[in-house]
Amino acid sequence: MLDKEYNDDTENIAMEIIAHSGDGRSLAFEALKAAREGDHQKAENLLAQSNREINKAHNVQSQMLVDEANGKQTDFSILLIHSQDHFMASMLANELISEMVRMYQTFEGGKQG
């Protein structure tokens, strides 16, 4: 049987990654909507917020990797794997939506980046 405290740590890590990734993805899609509506400043602000949330998830994941490199093994679970799926999907959504927002700006004569 696995140690309850160890499982709780892994569960907390997974939930933190899921929460920040989900927030980042939601903010990216809000940015896309703002760009589609022509509000480029709002889109840029939302993308910046999205990036901050994605970075928070990345920092949690990075700490998990550092801990493992230092000998602390992580209890792998379906929830942890799910959190990684969330994180990867959110990063991809953020990157693609950032490019789409720039396309809207370019097509509408906004700033180019």
PDB file of C-alpha atoms in Angstrom:
ATOM      1  CA  MET A   1       0.000   0.000   0.000  1.00  0.00           C
ATOM      2  CA  LEU A   2       1.263   3.496  -0.842  1.00  0.00           C
ATOM      3  CA  ASP A   3       1.901   6.126   1.816  1.00  0.00           C
ATOM      4  CA  LYS A   4      -1.149   8.420   2.221  1.00  0.00           C
ATOM      5  CA  GLU A   5       0.974  11.581   2.661  1.00  0.00           C
ATOM      6  CA  TYR A   6       2.918  10.736  -0.473  1.00  0.00           C
ATOM      7  CA  ASN A   7      -0.322  10.246  -2.415  1.00  0.00           C
ATOM      8  CA  ASP A   8      -1.666  13.557  -1.096  1.00  0.00           C
ATOM      9  CA  ASP A   9       1.496  15.343  -2.279  1.00  0.00           C
ATOM     10  CA  THR A  10       1.140  13.870  -5.758  1.00  0.00           C
ATOM     11  CA  GLU A  11      -2.569  14.709  -5.848  1.00  0.00           C
ATOM     12  CA  ASN A  12      -1.873  18.315  -4.784  1.00  0.00           C
ATOM     13  CA  ILE A  13       0.812  18.660  -7.453  1.00  0.00           C
ATOM     14  CA  ALA A  14      -1.533  17.292 -10.110  1.00  0.00           C
ATOM     15  CA  MET A  15      -4.406  19.546  -9.063  1.00  0.00           C
ATOM     16  CA  GLU A  16      -2.164  22.613  -9.060  1.00  0.00           C
ATOM     17  CA  ILE A  17      -0.975  21.822 -12.596  1.00  0.00           C
ATOM     18  CA  ILE A  18      -4.563  21.235 -13.741  1.00  0.00           C
ATOM     19  CA  ALA A  19      -5.825  24.460 -12.140  1.00  0.00           C
ATOM     20  CA  HIS A  20      -3.128  26.713 -13.594  1.00  0.00           C
ATOM     21  CA  SER A  21      -3.234  25.001 -16.981  1.00  0.00           C
ATOM     22  CA  GLY A  22      -7.007  25.275 -17.159  1.00  0.00           C
ATOM     23  CA  ASP A  23      -6.932  28.938 -16.205  1.00  0.00           C
ATOM     24  CA  GLY A  24      -4.243  29.588 -18.812  1.00  0.00           C
ATOM     25  CA  ARG A  25      -6.211  27.844 -21.542  1.00  0.00           C
ATOM     26  CA  SER A  26      -9.445  29.658 -20.634  1.00  0.00           C
ATOM     27  CA  LEU A  27      -7.672  33.021 -20.690  1.00  0.00           C
ATOM     28  CA  ALA A  28      -6.159  32.226 -24.090  1.00  0.00           C
ATOM     29  CA  PHE A  29      -9.588  31.474 -25.527  1.00  0.00           C
ATOM     30  CA  GLU A  30     -10.923  34.705 -24.009  1.00  0.00           C
ATOM     31  CA  ALA A  31      -8.057  36.488 -25.771  1.00  0.00           C
ATOM     32  CA  LEU A  32      -9.044  34.904 -29.070  1.00  0.00           C
ATOM     33  CA  LYS A  33     -12.624  36.103 -28.605  1.00  0.00           C
ATOM     34  CA  ALA A  34     -11.401  39.628 -27.802  1.00  0.00           C
ATOM     35  CA  ALA A  35      -9.211  39.647 -30.919  1.00  0.00           C
ATOM     36  CA  ARG A  36     -12.106  38.403 -33.042  1.00  0.00           C
ATOM     37  CA  GLU A  37     -14.171  41.301 -31.672  1.00  0.00           C
ATOM     38  CA  GLY A  38     -11.372  43.767 -32.517  1.00  0.00           C
ATOM     39  CA  ASP A  39     -10.322  44.515 -28.934  1.00  0.00           C
ATOM     40  CA  HIS A  40      -6.604  43.940 -29.423  1.00  0.00           C
ATOM     41  CA  GLN A  41      -5.490  45.533 -26.160  1.00  0.00           C
ATOM     42  CA  LYS A  42      -7.786  43.244 -24.194  1.00  0.00           C
ATOM     43  CA  ALA A  43      -6.512  40.280 -26.204  1.00  0.00           C
ATOM     44  CA  GLU A  44      -2.904  41.178 -25.381  1.00  0.00           C
ATOM     45  CA  ASN A  45      -3.724  41.562 -21.683  1.00  0.00           C
ATOM     46  CA  LEU A  46      -5.514  38.217 -21.605  1.00  0.00           C
ATOM     47  CA  LEU A  47      -2.619  36.509 -23.368  1.00  0.00           C
ATOM     48  CA  ALA A  48      -0.237  37.951 -20.795  1.00  0.00           C
ATOM     49  CA  GLN A  49      -2.442  36.559 -18.020  1.00  0.00           C
ATOM     50  CA  SER A  50      -2.615  33.230 -19.850  1.00  0.00           C
ATOM     51  CA  ASN A  51       1.171  33.103 -20.094  1.00  0.00           C
ATOM     52  CA  ARG A  52       1.496  33.753 -16.360  1.00  0.00           C
ATOM     53  CA  GLU A  53      -0.862  30.880 -15.534  1.00  0.00           C
ATOM     54  CA  ILE A  54       0.865  28.507 -17.961  1.00  0.00           C
ATOM     55  CA  ASN A  55       4.196  29.492 -16.381  1.00  0.00           C
ATOM     56  CA  LYS A  56       2.831  28.697 -12.919  1.00  0.00           C
ATOM     57  CA  ALA A  57       1.892  25.213 -14.122  1.00  0.00           C
ATOM     58  CA  HIS A  58       5.322  24.870 -15.709  1.00  0.00           C
ATOM     59  CA  ASN A  59       7.008  25.864 -12.439  1.00  0.00           C
ATOM     60  CA  VAL A  60       5.075  23.183 -10.552  1.00  0.00           C
ATOM     61  CA  GLN A  61       6.069  20.596 -13.140  1.00  0.00           C
ATOM     62  CA  SER A  62       9.692  21.765 -13.070  1.00  0.00           C
ATOM     63  CA  GLN A  63       9.822  21.468  -9.286  1.00  0.00           C
ATOM     64  CA  MET A  64       8.531  17.921  -9.592  1.00  0.00           C
ATOM     65  CA  LEU A  65      11.349  17.160 -12.041  1.00  0.00           C
ATOM     66  CA  VAL A  66      13.955  18.757  -9.758  1.00  0.00           C
ATOM     67  CA  ASP A  67      12.631  16.762  -6.800  1.00  0.00           C
ATOM     68  CA  GLU A  68      12.888  13.555  -8.783  1.00  0.00           C
ATOM     69  CA  ALA A  69      16.422  14.402  -9.907  1.00  0.00           C
ATOM     70  CA  ASN A  70      17.267  14.860  -6.226  1.00  0.00           C
ATOM     71  CA  GLY A  71      15.990  11.381  -5.390  1.00  0.00           C
ATOM     72  CA  LYS A  72      12.379  12.061  -4.383  1.00  0.00           C
ATOM     73  CA  GLN A  73      10.323   9.659  -6.441  1.00  0.00           C
ATOM     74  CA  THR A  74       6.871  10.794  -7.553  1.00  0.00           C
ATOM     75  CA  ASP A  75       3.902   8.476  -7.162  1.00  0.00           C
ATOM     76  CA  PHE A  76       2.510   8.296 -10.685  1.00  0.00           C
ATOM     77  CA  SER A  77      -1.238   8.131 -10.996  1.00  0.00           C
ATOM     78  CA  ILE A  78      -3.880   8.634 -13.639  1.00  0.00           C
ATOM     79  CA  LEU A  79      -4.530  12.073 -12.098  1.00  0.00           C
ATOM     80  CA  LEU A  80      -0.885  13.070 -12.535  1.00  0.00           C
ATOM     81  CA  ILE A  81      -0.900  11.840 -16.124  1.00  0.00           C
ATOM     82  CA  HIS A  82      -4.142  13.757 -16.683  1.00  0.00           C
ATOM     83  CA  SER A  83      -2.495  16.904 -15.316  1.00  0.00           C
ATOM     84  CA  GLN A  84       0.325  16.527 -17.847  1.00  0.00           C
ATOM     85  CA  ASP A  85      -2.221  16.165 -20.655  1.00  0.00           C
ATOM     86  CA  HIS A  86      -3.931  19.334 -19.443  1.00  0.00           C
ATOM     87  CA  PHE A  87      -0.628  21.170 -19.298  1.00  0.00           C
ATOM     88  CA  MET A  88       0.467  20.156 -22.799  1.00  0.00           C
ATOM     89  CA  ALA A  89      -2.940  20.995 -24.307  1.00  0.00           C
ATOM     90  CA  SER A  90      -2.935  24.376 -22.573  1.00  0.00           C
ATOM     91  CA  MET A  91       0.560  25.224 -23.790  1.00  0.00           C
ATOM     92  CA  LEU A  92      -0.409  24.328 -27.345  1.00  0.00           C
ATOM     93  CA  ALA A  93      -3.652  26.318 -27.160  1.00  0.00           C
ATOM     94  CA  ASN A  94      -1.778  29.330 -25.786  1.00  0.00           C
ATOM     95  CA  GLU A  95       0.859  29.206 -28.527  1.00  0.00           C
ATOM     96  CA  LEU A  96      -1.641  28.766 -31.364  1.00  0.00           C
ATOM     97  CA  ILE A  97      -4.021  31.397 -30.038  1.00  0.00           C
ATOM     98  CA  SER A  98      -1.141  33.848 -29.635  1.00  0.00           C
ATOM     99  CA  GLU A  99      -0.418  33.445 -33.339  1.00  0.00           C
ATOM    100  CA  MET A 100      -4.100  33.771 -34.223  1.00  0.00           C
ATOM    101  CA  VAL A 101      -4.357  37.010 -32.217  1.00  0.00           C
ATOM    102  CA  ARG A 102      -1.365  38.374 -34.143  1.00  0.00           C
ATOM    103  CA  MET A 103      -3.074  37.401 -37.395  1.00  0.00           C
ATOM    104  CA  TYR A 104      -6.210  39.315 -36.377  1.00  0.00           C
ATOM    105  CA  GLN A 105      -4.062  42.325 -35.519  1.00  0.00           C
ATOM    106  CA  THR A 106      -2.267  42.153 -38.850  1.00  0.00           C
ATOM    107  CA  PHE A 107      -5.438  41.736 -40.892  1.00  0.00           C
ATOM    108  CA  GLU A 108      -7.129  44.616 -39.090  1.00  0.00           C
ATOM    109  CA  GLY A 109      -4.134  46.926 -39.302  1.00  0.00           C
ATOM    110  CA  GLY A 110      -3.188  46.488 -35.660  1.00  0.00           C
ATOM    111  CA  LYS A 111       0.325  46.087 -34.397  1.00  0.00           C
ATOM    112  CA  GLN A 112       2.415  43.332 -35.883  1.00  0.00           C
ATOM    113  CA  GLY A 113       4.550  41.038 -33.799  1.00  0.00           C
TER     114      GLY A 113
END
